[in-house]
PDB file of C-alpha atoms in Angstrom:
ATOM      1  CA  MET L 206     -24.735  -4.238 -10.676  1.00 85.00           C
ATOM      2  CA  ARG L 207     -21.440  -3.396 -12.383  1.00 96.00           C
ATOM      3  CA  GLU L 208     -20.791  -1.451 -15.571  1.00 97.00           C
ATOM      4  CA  LEU L 209     -17.850  -1.646 -17.966  1.00 98.00           C
ATOM      5  CA  ILE L 210     -16.412   1.818 -18.719  1.00 98.00           C
ATOM      6  CA  GLN L 211     -13.708   3.335 -20.927  1.00 98.00           C
ATOM      7  CA  LEU L 212     -11.572   6.356 -20.122  1.00 97.00           C
ATOM      8  CA  ASP L 213      -9.213   8.395 -22.284  1.00 96.00           C
ATOM      9  CA  ALA L 214      -6.294   9.530 -20.150  1.00 96.00           C
ATOM     10  CA  ARG L 215      -3.052  11.047 -21.412  1.00 95.00           C
ATOM     11  CA  GLY L 216      -3.335   9.320 -24.777  1.00 94.00           C
ATOM     12  CA  HIS L 217      -4.262   5.957 -23.261  1.00 96.00           C
ATOM     13  CA  ARG L 218      -7.567   4.126 -23.600  1.00 97.00           C
ATOM     14  CA  LEU L 219      -8.237   2.619 -20.179  1.00 98.00           C
ATOM     15  CA  TRP L 220     -10.807  -0.003 -19.248  1.00 98.00           C
ATOM     16  CA  GLY L 221     -12.478  -0.017 -15.895  1.00 98.00           C
ATOM     17  CA  THR L 222     -15.460  -1.162 -13.875  1.00 98.00           C
ATOM     18  CA  TYR L 223     -18.035   1.154 -12.326  1.00 98.00           C
ATOM     19  CA  HIS L 224     -19.968   0.052  -9.257  1.00 98.00           C
ATOM     20  CA  PRO L 225     -23.008   2.362  -9.141  1.00 98.00           C
ATOM     21  CA  PRO L 226     -24.608   2.934  -5.734  1.00 97.00           C
ATOM     22  CA  PRO L 227     -28.369   2.911  -5.167  1.00 95.00           C
ATOM     23  CA  SER L 228     -29.651   6.283  -6.347  1.00 91.00           C
ATOM     24  CA  ALA L 229     -31.366   6.966  -3.025  1.00 92.00           C
ATOM     25  CA  THR L 230     -28.116   6.700  -1.078  1.00 92.00           C
ATOM     26  CA  ARG L 231     -25.636   8.088  -3.633  1.00 95.00           C
ATOM     27  CA  ARG L 232     -22.888  10.212  -2.124  1.00 95.00           C
ATOM     28  CA  PRO L 233     -20.805  12.828  -3.989  1.00 95.00           C
ATOM     29  CA  VAL L 234     -17.616  11.046  -2.869  1.00 97.00           C
ATOM     30  CA  GLY L 235     -16.134   8.448  -5.196  1.00 98.00           C
ATOM     31  CA  VAL L 236     -13.711   5.612  -4.442  1.00 98.00           C
ATOM     32  CA  LEU L 237     -11.040   4.702  -6.998  1.00 98.00           C
ATOM     33  CA  PHE L 238      -8.955   1.507  -6.966  1.00 98.00           C
ATOM     34  CA  PHE L 239      -5.708   1.160  -8.916  1.00 98.00           C
ATOM     35  CA  ASN L 240      -3.820  -2.016  -9.890  1.00 97.00           C
ATOM     36  CA  ALA L 241      -1.895  -3.962  -7.259  1.00 94.00           C
ATOM     37  CA  GLY L 242       1.434  -4.397  -9.014  1.00 88.00           C
ATOM     38  CA  HIS L 243       0.762  -6.118 -12.353  1.00 90.00           C
ATOM     39  CA  VAL L 244      -2.508  -7.712 -11.192  1.00 92.00           C
ATOM     40  CA  PRO L 245      -5.753  -6.879 -13.086  1.00 93.00           C
ATOM     41  CA  ARG L 246      -8.187  -4.478 -11.475  1.00 95.00           C
ATOM     42  CA  SER L 247     -10.162  -7.187  -9.656  1.00 94.00           C
ATOM     43  CA  GLY L 248      -7.216  -7.613  -7.289  1.00 91.00           C
ATOM     44  CA  HIS L 249      -5.835 -10.636  -5.457  1.00 90.00           C
ATOM     45  CA  GLY L 250      -8.707 -12.816  -4.280  1.00 93.00           C
ATOM     46  CA  ASP L 251     -11.118 -10.236  -5.783  1.00 96.00           C
ATOM     47  CA  LEU L 252     -10.232  -7.878  -2.920  1.00 97.00           C
ATOM     48  CA  SER L 253     -10.803  -4.705  -4.944  1.00 97.00           C
ATOM     49  CA  ALA L 254     -14.010  -6.005  -6.514  1.00 98.00           C
ATOM     50  CA  LEU L 255     -15.482  -7.100  -3.191  1.00 98.00           C
ATOM     51  CA  ALA L 256     -14.534  -3.839  -1.481  1.00 98.00           C
ATOM     52  CA  ALA L 257     -16.040  -1.803  -4.321  1.00 98.00           C
ATOM     53  CA  ASP L 258     -19.292  -3.782  -4.123  1.00 98.00           C
ATOM     54  CA  ARG L 259     -19.502  -3.192  -0.384  1.00 98.00           C
ATOM     55  CA  LEU L 260     -18.781   0.533  -0.533  1.00 98.00           C
ATOM     56  CA  ALA L 261     -21.159   1.019  -3.446  1.00 98.00           C
ATOM     57  CA  ALA L 262     -23.909  -0.534  -1.329  1.00 97.00           C
ATOM     58  CA  GLN L 263     -23.173   2.214   1.221  1.00 97.00           C
ATOM     59  CA  GLY L 264     -23.671   4.921  -1.395  1.00 97.00           C
ATOM     60  CA  PHE L 265     -20.121   5.489  -2.691  1.00 98.00           C
ATOM     61  CA  PRO L 266     -19.693   5.446  -6.481  1.00 98.00           C
ATOM     62  CA  CYS L 267     -16.756   3.058  -6.892  1.00 98.00           C
ATOM     63  CA  PHE L 268     -14.350   2.553  -9.767  1.00 98.00           C
ATOM     64  CA  ARG L 269     -11.642   0.023 -10.586  1.00 98.00           C
ATOM     65  CA  VAL L 270      -9.415   1.136 -13.437  1.00 98.00           C
ATOM     66  CA  ASP L 271      -6.656  -0.781 -15.223  1.00 98.00           C
ATOM     67  CA  LEU L 272      -3.654   1.467 -15.803  1.00 97.00           C
ATOM     68  CA  PRO L 273      -1.735   1.297 -19.133  1.00 97.00           C
ATOM     69  CA  GLY L 274      -0.482  -2.175 -19.991  1.00 96.00           C
ATOM     70  CA  LEU L 275      -2.271  -3.815 -17.068  1.00 96.00           C
ATOM     71  CA  GLY L 276      -5.399  -5.946 -17.080  1.00 95.00           C
ATOM     72  CA  ASP L 277      -7.574  -5.009 -20.053  1.00 96.00           C
ATOM     73  CA  SER L 278      -5.869  -1.683 -20.837  1.00 97.00           C
ATOM     74  CA  ASP L 279      -3.424  -1.503 -23.713  1.00 94.00           C
ATOM     75  CA  GLY L 280      -0.076   0.131 -23.228  1.00 93.00           C
ATOM     76  CA  PRO L 281       3.688  -0.405 -23.140  1.00 89.00           C
ATOM     77  CA  LEU L 282       5.237  -2.518 -20.421  1.00 85.00           C
ATOM     78  CA  PRO L 283       8.875  -3.155 -19.488  1.00 86.00           C
ATOM     79  CA  ASP L 284      10.453  -6.523 -20.172  1.00 88.00           C
ATOM     80  CA  THR L 285      10.614  -7.634 -16.527  1.00 90.00           C
ATOM     81  CA  THR L 286       8.437  -7.404 -13.436  1.00 89.00           C
ATOM     82  CA  ALA L 287      11.332  -5.791 -11.583  1.00 88.00           C
ATOM     83  CA  GLU L 288      11.353  -2.904 -14.061  1.00 92.00           C
ATOM     84  CA  LEU L 289       7.608  -2.448 -13.635  1.00 93.00           C
ATOM     85  CA  TYR L 290       7.943  -2.311  -9.850  1.00 92.00           C
ATOM     86  CA  GLN L 291      10.710   0.252 -10.140  1.00 93.00           C
ATOM     87  CA  PHE L 292       8.489   2.287 -12.473  1.00 94.00           C
ATOM     88  CA  VAL L 293       5.693   2.215  -9.878  1.00 95.00           C
ATOM     89  CA  CYS L 294       8.093   3.100  -7.039  1.00 95.00           C
ATOM     90  CA  GLN L 295       9.165   6.180  -8.975  1.00 95.00           C
ATOM     91  CA  GLY L 296       5.589   7.341  -9.541  1.00 96.00           C
ATOM     92  CA  GLY L 297       5.476   6.357 -13.195  1.00 96.00           C
ATOM     93  CA  PHE L 298       1.696   5.891 -13.264  1.00 97.00           C
ATOM     94  CA  VAL L 299       0.787   9.113 -11.447  1.00 98.00           C
ATOM     95  CA  ASP L 300       0.118  11.289 -14.501  1.00 97.00           C
ATOM     96  CA  VAL L 301      -2.293   8.876 -16.148  1.00 97.00           C
ATOM     97  CA  ALA L 302      -3.889   7.989 -12.796  1.00 98.00           C
ATOM     98  CA  GLY L 303      -4.553  11.687 -12.168  1.00 97.00           C
ATOM     99  CA  ALA L 304      -6.057  12.119 -15.617  1.00 98.00           C
ATOM    100  CA  ALA L 305      -8.316   9.103 -15.085  1.00 98.00           C
ATOM    101  CA  ARG L 306      -9.491  10.476 -11.760  1.00 98.00           C
ATOM    102  CA  ALA L 307     -10.192  13.908 -13.279  1.00 97.00           C
ATOM    103  CA  GLU L 308     -12.318  12.319 -16.000  1.00 98.00           C
ATOM    104  CA  LEU L 309     -14.292  10.282 -13.459  1.00 98.00           C
ATOM    105  CA  LEU L 310     -14.919  13.341 -11.300  1.00 97.00           C
ATOM    106  CA  ARG L 311     -16.233  15.215 -14.330  1.00 97.00           C
ATOM    107  CA  ARG L 312     -18.250  12.381 -15.856  1.00 98.00           C
ATOM    108  CA  TYR L 313     -20.015  11.386 -12.642  1.00 97.00           C
ATOM    109  CA  ALA L 314     -20.296  14.882 -11.112  1.00 96.00           C
ATOM    110  CA  LEU L 315     -18.360  13.973  -7.969  1.00 96.00           C
ATOM    111  CA  GLU L 316     -16.994  16.446  -5.454  1.00 95.00           C
ATOM    112  CA  GLY L 317     -13.899  14.417  -4.674  1.00 95.00           C
ATOM    113  CA  MET L 318     -12.315  10.990  -4.657  1.00 97.00           C
ATOM    114  CA  VAL L 319     -10.802   8.547  -2.186  1.00 98.00           C
ATOM    115  CA  VAL L 320      -7.957   6.681  -3.889  1.00 98.00           C
ATOM    116  CA  GLY L 321      -5.817   3.649  -3.123  1.00 98.00           C
ATOM    117  CA  GLY L 322      -5.461  -0.095  -3.176  1.00 98.00           C
ATOM    118  CA  LEU L 323      -3.008  -2.879  -2.383  1.00 98.00           C
ATOM    119  CA  CYS L 324       0.781  -2.667  -2.667  1.00 96.00           C
ATOM    120  CA  GLY L 325       1.711  -0.726  -5.827  1.00 96.00           C
ATOM    121  CA  ALA L 326      -1.755   0.836  -5.948  1.00 98.00           C
ATOM    122  CA  ALA L 327      -1.072   2.419  -2.565  1.00 98.00           C
ATOM    123  CA  THR L 328       2.181   3.872  -3.912  1.00 98.00           C
ATOM    124  CA  THR L 329       0.475   5.450  -6.927  1.00 98.00           C
ATOM    125  CA  ALA L 330      -2.375   6.764  -4.775  1.00 98.00           C
ATOM    126  CA  LEU L 331      -0.070   8.401  -2.225  1.00 98.00           C
ATOM    127  CA  TYR L 332       1.988  10.104  -4.923  1.00 98.00           C
ATOM    128  CA  LEU L 333      -1.244  11.318  -6.532  1.00 98.00           C
ATOM    129  CA  ALA L 334      -2.586  12.621  -3.219  1.00 98.00           C
ATOM    130  CA  ASP L 335       0.653  14.511  -2.677  1.00 97.00           C
ATOM    131  CA  ARG L 336       0.575  16.051  -6.143  1.00 96.00           C
ATOM    132  CA  GLU L 337      -3.113  16.990  -6.149  1.00 95.00           C
ATOM    133  CA  PRO L 338      -4.250  17.185  -2.510  1.00 95.00           C
ATOM    134  CA  GLU L 339      -7.238  19.388  -3.289  1.00 91.00           C
ATOM    135  CA  ARG L 340      -8.842  16.557  -5.287  1.00 88.00           C
ATOM    136  CA  THR L 341      -8.012  13.842  -2.767  1.00 96.00           C
ATOM    137  CA  LEU L 342     -10.505  13.350   0.037  1.00 97.00           C
ATOM    138  CA  GLY L 343      -8.720  10.296   1.454  1.00 98.00           C
ATOM    139  CA  VAL L 344      -6.181   7.557   0.764  1.00 98.00           C
ATOM    140  CA  PHE L 345      -6.478   3.856   1.621  1.00 98.00           C
ATOM    141  CA  MET L 346      -3.256   1.840   1.587  1.00 98.00           C
ATOM    142  CA  PHE L 347      -3.277  -1.934   1.954  1.00 98.00           C
ATOM    143  CA  GLU L 348       0.200  -3.381   2.565  1.00 97.00           C
ATOM    144  CA  PRO L 349       2.027  -0.259   1.332  1.00 97.00           C
ATOM    145  CA  GLU L 350       5.662  -0.610   0.273  1.00 94.00           C
ATOM    146  CA  PHE L 351       7.832   2.259   1.451  1.00 95.00           C
ATOM    147  CA  TYR L 352      11.032   0.682   0.194  1.00 90.00           C
ATOM    148  CA  VAL L 353      12.567   0.724  -3.256  1.00 87.00           C
ATOM    149  CA  SER L 354      12.263  -2.282  -5.550  1.00 63.00           C
ATOM    150  CA  GLU L 355      13.448  -5.680  -4.299  1.00 57.00           C
ATOM    151  CA  GLN L 356      16.569  -5.602  -6.456  1.00 55.00           C
ATOM    152  CA  GLU L 357      17.544  -2.135  -5.247  1.00 58.00           C
ATOM    153  CA  ALA L 358      16.809  -3.173  -1.659  1.00 53.00           C
ATOM    154  CA  HIS L 359      19.186  -6.109  -1.898  1.00 53.00           C
ATOM    155  CA  ALA L 360      21.872  -3.875  -3.366  1.00 56.00           C
ATOM    156  CA  ALA L 361      21.447  -1.191  -0.719  1.00 50.00           C
ATOM    157  CA  GLY L 362      21.145  -3.592   2.197  1.00 47.00           C
ATOM    158  CA  GLY L 363      23.667  -6.301   1.359  1.00 37.00           C
ATOM    159  CA  GLU L 364      27.248  -6.320   2.589  1.00 31.00           C
ATOM    160  CA  LEU L 365      28.280  -8.006  -0.618  1.00 29.00           C
ATOM    161  CA  ALA L 366      27.235  -4.962  -2.557  1.00 31.00           C
ATOM    162  CA  THR L 367      29.909  -2.873  -0.833  1.00 31.00           C
ATOM    163  CA  ARG L 368      32.830  -5.336  -0.670  1.00 31.00           C
ATOM    164  CA  PRO L 369      34.731  -6.067  -3.889  1.00 34.00           C
ATOM    165  CA  GLU L 370      35.832  -9.459  -2.627  1.00 35.00           C
ATOM    166  CA  GLY L 371      32.231 -10.266  -1.748  1.00 35.00           C
ATOM    167  CA  ALA L 372      31.143  -9.549  -5.283  1.00 36.00           C
ATOM    168  CA  ARG L 373      33.403 -12.341  -6.490  1.00 37.00           C
ATOM    169  CA  ARG L 374      31.968 -14.970  -4.181  1.00 36.00           C
ATOM    170  CA  GLN L 375      30.116 -17.632  -6.117  1.00 38.00           C
ATOM    171  CA  GLY L 376      27.891 -20.604  -5.466  1.00 40.00           C
ATOM    172  CA  ALA L 377      25.333 -21.497  -2.820  1.00 39.00           C
ATOM    173  CA  LEU L 378      27.377 -20.231   0.142  1.00 34.00           C
ATOM    174  CA  GLY L 379      27.682 -16.791  -1.368  1.00 37.00           C
ATOM    175  CA  ARG L 380      23.968 -16.628  -2.067  1.00 42.00           C
ATOM    176  CA  VAL L 381      23.072 -17.705   1.466  1.00 37.00           C
ATOM    177  CA  THR L 382      25.427 -15.319   3.241  1.00 37.00           C
ATOM    178  CA  SER L 383      24.426 -12.406   1.035  1.00 41.00           C
ATOM    179  CA  LYS L 384      20.825 -12.911   2.141  1.00 41.00           C
ATOM    180  CA  LEU L 385      21.441 -13.717   5.786  1.00 39.00           C
ATOM    181  CA  PHE L 386      24.018 -11.102   6.681  1.00 41.00           C
ATOM    182  CA  SER L 387      22.482  -8.006   5.173  1.00 52.00           C
ATOM    183  CA  TYR L 388      19.852  -5.653   6.534  1.00 52.00           C
ATOM    184  CA  TRP L 389      17.380  -6.703   3.868  1.00 51.00           C
ATOM    185  CA  GLY L 390      18.084 -10.390   4.331  1.00 55.00           C
ATOM    186  CA  TRP L 391      17.573 -10.176   8.088  1.00 52.00           C
ATOM    187  CA  MET L 392      14.366  -8.192   7.635  1.00 53.00           C
ATOM    188  CA  ARG L 393      12.909 -10.812   5.332  1.00 54.00           C
ATOM    189  CA  MET L 394      13.976 -13.678   7.581  1.00 52.00           C
ATOM    190  CA  LEU L 395      12.709 -12.145  10.820  1.00 50.00           C
ATOM    191  CA  THR L 396       9.354 -11.361   9.246  1.00 54.00           C
ATOM    192  CA  ARG L 397       9.295 -14.954   7.938  1.00 53.00           C
ATOM    193  CA  GLU L 398       9.376 -13.898   4.282  1.00 56.00           C
ATOM    194  CA  ASN L 399      12.728 -15.499   3.531  1.00 52.00           C
ATOM    195  CA  GLU L 400      13.353 -19.117   2.521  1.00 51.00           C
ATOM    196  CA  TYR L 401      15.833 -19.449   5.406  1.00 48.00           C
ATOM    197  CA  ALA L 402      13.267 -18.481   8.057  1.00 48.00           C
ATOM    198  CA  ARG L 403      12.143 -22.111   8.322  1.00 53.00           C
ATOM    199  CA  LEU L 404      15.538 -22.958   9.845  1.00 50.00           C
ATOM    200  CA  PHE L 405      14.462 -21.135  13.000  1.00 48.00           C
ATOM    201  CA  ARG L 406      10.892 -22.406  13.115  1.00 51.00           C
ATOM    202  CA  PHE L 407      11.601 -25.036  15.767  1.00 48.00           C
ATOM    203  CA  VAL L 408      14.749 -23.501  17.282  1.00 47.00           C
ATOM    204  CA  PRO L 409      14.614 -21.059  20.197  1.00 48.00           C
ATOM    205  CA  PHE L 410      15.458 -17.717  18.640  1.00 46.00           C
ATOM    206  CA  PRO L 411      15.062 -14.178  20.053  1.00 47.00           C
ATOM    207  CA  ARG L 412      13.266 -12.970  16.945  1.00 48.00           C
ATOM    208  CA  GLN L 413      11.753  -9.814  18.430  1.00 49.00           C
ATOM    209  CA  LYS L 414      14.978  -8.806  20.196  1.00 51.00           C
ATOM    210  CA  VAL L 415      16.973  -9.136  16.999  1.00 49.00           C
ATOM    211  CA  LEU L 416      14.303  -7.244  15.092  1.00 47.00           C
ATOM    212  CA  ASP L 417      14.350  -4.428  17.656  1.00 51.00           C
ATOM    213  CA  TRP L 418      18.144  -4.320  17.433  1.00 48.00           C
ATOM    214  CA  LEU L 419      17.991  -4.194  13.651  1.00 50.00           C
ATOM    215  CA  MET L 420      15.458  -1.367  13.700  1.00 50.00           C
ATOM    216  CA  ASP L 421      17.159   1.999  14.037  1.00 51.00           C
ATOM    217  CA  TRP L 422      13.897   3.724  14.828  1.00 50.00           C
ATOM    218  CA  GLY L 423      15.344   7.217  14.569  1.00 58.00           C
ATOM    219  CA  SER L 424      16.495   7.130  10.945  1.00 72.00           C
ATOM    220  CA  LEU L 425      15.405   5.968   7.529  1.00 82.00           C
ATOM    221  CA  PRO L 426      17.058   2.785   6.227  1.00 80.00           C
ATOM    222  CA  ALA L 427      19.064   2.871   3.020  1.00 80.00           C
ATOM    223  CA  VAL L 428      16.326   0.920   1.259  1.00 86.00           C
ATOM    224  CA  ALA L 429      13.639   3.535   1.972  1.00 91.00           C
ATOM    225  CA  ASN L 430      11.811   5.097  -0.960  1.00 94.00           C
ATOM    226  CA  VAL L 431      12.573   8.640   0.193  1.00 94.00           C
ATOM    227  CA  PRO L 432      10.261  10.544  -2.219  1.00 96.00           C
ATOM    228  CA  LEU L 433       7.370   8.342  -1.129  1.00 97.00           C
ATOM    229  CA  VAL L 434       8.252   8.848   2.535  1.00 96.00           C
ATOM    230  CA  ARG L 435       8.213  12.625   2.013  1.00 96.00           C
ATOM    231  CA  ALA L 436       4.801  12.321   0.371  1.00 97.00           C
ATOM    232  CA  TRP L 437       3.650  10.340   3.422  1.00 97.00           C
ATOM    233  CA  GLN L 438       4.890  13.048   5.781  1.00 96.00           C
ATOM    234  CA  ARG L 439       3.022  15.752   3.910  1.00 96.00           C
ATOM    235  CA  ALA L 440      -0.205  13.717   3.689  1.00 97.00           C
ATOM    236  CA  VAL L 441      -0.209  13.003   7.435  1.00 96.00           C
ATOM    237  CA  GLU L 442       0.650  16.560   8.410  1.00 95.00           C
ATOM    238  CA  ARG L 443      -1.868  17.981   5.926  1.00 95.00           C
ATOM    239  CA  GLY L 444      -4.633  16.069   7.684  1.00 96.00           C
ATOM    240  CA  THR L 445      -5.625  13.874   4.730  1.00 97.00           C
ATOM    241  CA  PRO L 446      -7.777  10.979   5.981  1.00 98.00           C
ATOM    242  CA  LEU L 447      -5.553   7.888   5.757  1.00 98.00           C
ATOM    243  CA  LEU L 448      -6.340   4.207   6.228  1.00 98.00           C
ATOM    244  CA  VAL L 449      -3.418   1.763   6.388  1.00 98.00           C
ATOM    245  CA  ILE L 450      -4.025  -1.981   6.695  1.00 98.00           C
ATOM    246  CA  THR L 451      -1.071  -4.340   7.026  1.00 98.00           C
ATOM    247  CA  ALA L 452      -0.443  -8.032   7.675  1.00 97.00           C
ATOM    248  CA  GLU L 453       0.683  -8.105  11.291  1.00 96.00           C
ATOM    249  CA  GLY L 454       4.325  -9.042  11.805  1.00 92.00           C
ATOM    250  CA  LYS L 455       5.090  -9.281   8.094  1.00 92.00           C
ATOM    251  CA  LEU L 456       7.699  -7.328   6.169  1.00 89.00           C
ATOM    252  CA  ARG L 457       5.592  -4.349   5.105  1.00 93.00           C
ATOM    253  CA  ASP L 458       4.002  -4.040   8.544  1.00 94.00           C
ATOM    254  CA  VAL L 459       7.376  -3.858  10.294  1.00 89.00           C
ATOM    255  CA  PHE L 460       8.864  -1.583   7.666  1.00 90.00           C
ATOM    256  CA  PHE L 461       5.881   0.785   7.804  1.00 94.00           C
ATOM    257  CA  ALA L 462       6.279   1.083  11.587  1.00 91.00           C
ATOM    258  CA  ARG L 463       9.904   2.081  11.193  1.00 87.00           C
ATOM    259  CA  ILE L 464       9.195   4.544   8.381  1.00 90.00           C
ATOM    260  CA  HIS L 465       6.382   6.222  10.271  1.00 92.00           C
ATOM    261  CA  ARG L 466       8.361   6.563  13.506  1.00 89.00           C
ATOM    262  CA  ALA L 467      11.439   7.899  11.717  1.00 89.00           C
ATOM    263  CA  ALA L 468       9.570  10.314   9.465  1.00 90.00           C
ATOM    264  CA  LEU L 469       7.122  11.882  11.913  1.00 91.00           C
ATOM    265  CA  PRO L 470       7.098  12.999  15.557  1.00 84.00           C
ATOM    266  CA  ASP L 471       5.861  10.481  18.109  1.00 78.00           C
ATOM    267  CA  LEU L 472       2.373  11.967  18.208  1.00 84.00           C
ATOM    268  CA  ARG L 473      -1.114  10.727  17.575  1.00 88.00           C
ATOM    269  CA  TYR L 474      -2.662  11.764  14.285  1.00 94.00           C
ATOM    270  CA  PRO L 475      -6.464  11.675  14.303  1.00 95.00           C
ATOM    271  CA  ASN L 476      -6.546  11.519  10.498  1.00 97.00           C
ATOM    272  CA  LEU L 477      -4.574   8.248  10.435  1.00 97.00           C
ATOM    273  CA  ARG L 478      -5.943   4.812  11.206  1.00 97.00           C
ATOM    274  CA  HIS L 479      -3.594   1.830  11.058  1.00 97.00           C
ATOM    275  CA  LEU L 480      -5.080  -1.646  11.325  1.00 98.00           C
ATOM    276  CA  ARG L 481      -2.938  -4.776  11.625  1.00 98.00           C
ATOM    277  CA  LEU L 482      -4.495  -8.051  10.517  1.00 98.00           C
ATOM    278  CA  PRO L 483      -3.118 -11.140  12.302  1.00 97.00           C
ATOM    279  CA  GLY L 484      -2.504 -14.501  10.681  1.00 96.00           C
ATOM    280  CA  THR L 485      -2.440 -13.439   7.059  1.00 97.00           C
ATOM    281  CA  ASN L 486      -0.086 -12.770   4.155  1.00 95.00           C
ATOM    282  CA  HIS L 487       0.821  -9.857   1.903  1.00 95.00           C
ATOM    283  CA  ILE L 488      -2.243 -10.266  -0.323  1.00 96.00           C
ATOM    284  CA  PHE L 489      -4.685 -11.053   2.529  1.00 97.00           C
ATOM    285  CA  THR L 490      -5.692 -14.426   1.074  1.00 96.00           C
ATOM    286  CA  THR L 491      -5.294 -16.363   4.337  1.00 97.00           C
ATOM    287  CA  GLY L 492      -6.920 -16.131   7.741  1.00 97.00           C
ATOM    288  CA  GLY L 493     -10.131 -14.566   6.434  1.00 97.00           C
ATOM    289  CA  ALA L 494      -8.277 -11.284   5.996  1.00 98.00           C
ATOM    290  CA  ILE L 495     -10.025 -10.187   2.807  1.00 98.00           C
ATOM    291  CA  THR L 496     -13.378 -10.196   4.600  1.00 98.00           C
ATOM    292  CA  THR L 497     -11.910  -8.312   7.560  1.00 98.00           C
ATOM    293  CA  CYS L 498     -10.190  -5.805   5.295  1.00 98.00           C
ATOM    294  CA  VAL L 499     -13.406  -5.067   3.404  1.00 98.00           C
ATOM    295  CA  GLU L 500     -15.382  -4.664   6.629  1.00 98.00           C
ATOM    296  CA  GLN L 501     -12.806  -2.323   8.165  1.00 98.00           C
ATOM    297  CA  PHE L 502     -12.559  -0.284   4.980  1.00 98.00           C
ATOM    298  CA  ALA L 503     -16.344   0.094   4.798  1.00 98.00           C
ATOM    299  CA  THR L 504     -16.508   1.151   8.456  1.00 98.00           C
ATOM    300  CA  TRP L 505     -13.732   3.719   8.003  1.00 98.00           C
ATOM    301  CA  ALA L 506     -15.332   5.207   4.888  1.00 98.00           C
ATOM    302  CA  ALA L 507     -18.729   5.532   6.558  1.00 96.00           C
ATOM    303  CA  GLU L 508     -17.179   7.251   9.579  1.00 96.00           C
ATOM    304  CA  ARG L 509     -15.032   9.650   7.595  1.00 95.00           C
ATOM    305  CA  PHE L 510     -17.653  10.574   4.988  1.00 94.00           C
ATOM    306  CA  PRO L 511     -21.107  10.436   6.626  1.00 91.00           C
ATOM    307  CA  LYS L 512     -24.223  10.714   4.536  1.00 82.00           C
ATOM    308  CA  ASP L 513     -25.324  14.059   5.936  1.00 71.00           C
ATOM    309  CA  ASP L 514     -21.995  15.757   5.181  1.00 64.00           C
ATOM    310  CA  PRO L 515     -19.879  13.410   3.052  1.00 48.00           C
ATOM    311  CA  VAL L 516     -17.177  15.857   2.011  1.00 60.00           C
ATOM    312  CA  SER L 517     -16.190  17.070   5.454  1.00 49.00           C
ATOM    313  CA  VAL L 518     -13.417  15.390   7.390  1.00 42.00           C
ATOM    314  CA  LEU L 519     -14.346  14.159  10.845  1.00 43.00           C
ATOM    315  CA  PRO L 520     -11.768  13.849  13.638  1.00 42.00           C
ATOM    316  CA  LEU L 521     -11.428  10.338  14.922  1.00 40.00           C
ATOM    317  CA  GLY L 522     -11.389  11.559  18.506  1.00 36.00           C
ATOM    318  CA  SER L 523      -9.014  11.107  21.407  1.00 28.00           C
ATOM    319  CA  THR L 524     -10.020   7.497  21.915  1.00 29.00           C
ATOM    320  CA  GLN L 525      -8.786   6.486  18.467  1.00 38.00           C
ATOM    321  CA  ARG L 526      -5.134   5.485  18.297  1.00 34.00           C
ATOM    322  CA  ALA L 527      -2.947   5.971  15.256  1.00 32.00           C
ATOM    323  CA  GLU L 528      -2.187   2.280  15.422  1.00 37.00           C
ATOM    324  CA  GLU L 529      -4.950  -0.231  16.103  1.00 43.00           C
ATOM    325  CA  ARG L 530      -5.284  -3.960  15.952  1.00 37.00           C
ATOM    326  CA  ALA L 531      -8.235  -5.177  13.970  1.00 40.00           C
ATOM    327  CA  ALA L 532     -10.367  -7.838  15.530  1.00 38.00           C
ATOM    328  CA  GLY L 533      -9.874 -11.201  13.877  1.00 37.00           C
TER     329      GLY L 533
END
């Protein structure tokens, strides 16, 4: 069963969906999903809806809320998608997201909330957890983006952005070289998220060696979203339960590995679980990844917030690694 709900948050009327758990198994820990980029609250391939159904069946009251201007919620939006992504990267939705969470905690008498979602939702959730850690029992981040917007990434990572003569280059050759011979262009090609990656599909190419050479593991790249990275550091060191799920070998997976290694000591963190899903894409719509993601999320939530003591945080134990590979 699902219920349509309305929330008043910071002057905005928000629409959302409540997934009530069976009364006999209801836990005092809620789960809140935010929008993935500009996608409505159901998520790509119904990922958020399916995950909320599954967790509700385990006793977690679950909520999917459309933030202002997204899905069913009214509100102002910028003229371009790029501006929206920049707004999300800068934490533009955090205030209203925090107000929505506070109202849900009050209305449903919950002791705390686990927050997150895919892509931009993970960004908003991490910022919120950093701002109000006492109300955040956990954060789940599917394909998190720790870099600035695509346009800013190209500007920061492209050689043409720093050479006046390069800026004057026109035509197809200029566009190709600006993508190939920049940090960002190489990253997208080596993770096969660049239109030029197909050139190397059938040609012997030391992809991993070049990727390792490109990765300066000891420092943050120029395209890093530094405020978000700092929030990540504090969340990990604070001991907040964190679940990260990425598409193995893809751009956000590789970038997350670099960010984590550069931002934190090379230690194991029992509060962090990182699962890498093979054979899928950024939105988990290939390779059966949505099903795997939902199953892994449900398992993590049940382990971290058991029925007999749902608010306490359990250590994952010495056998759990900070980085795991999910079974296909």
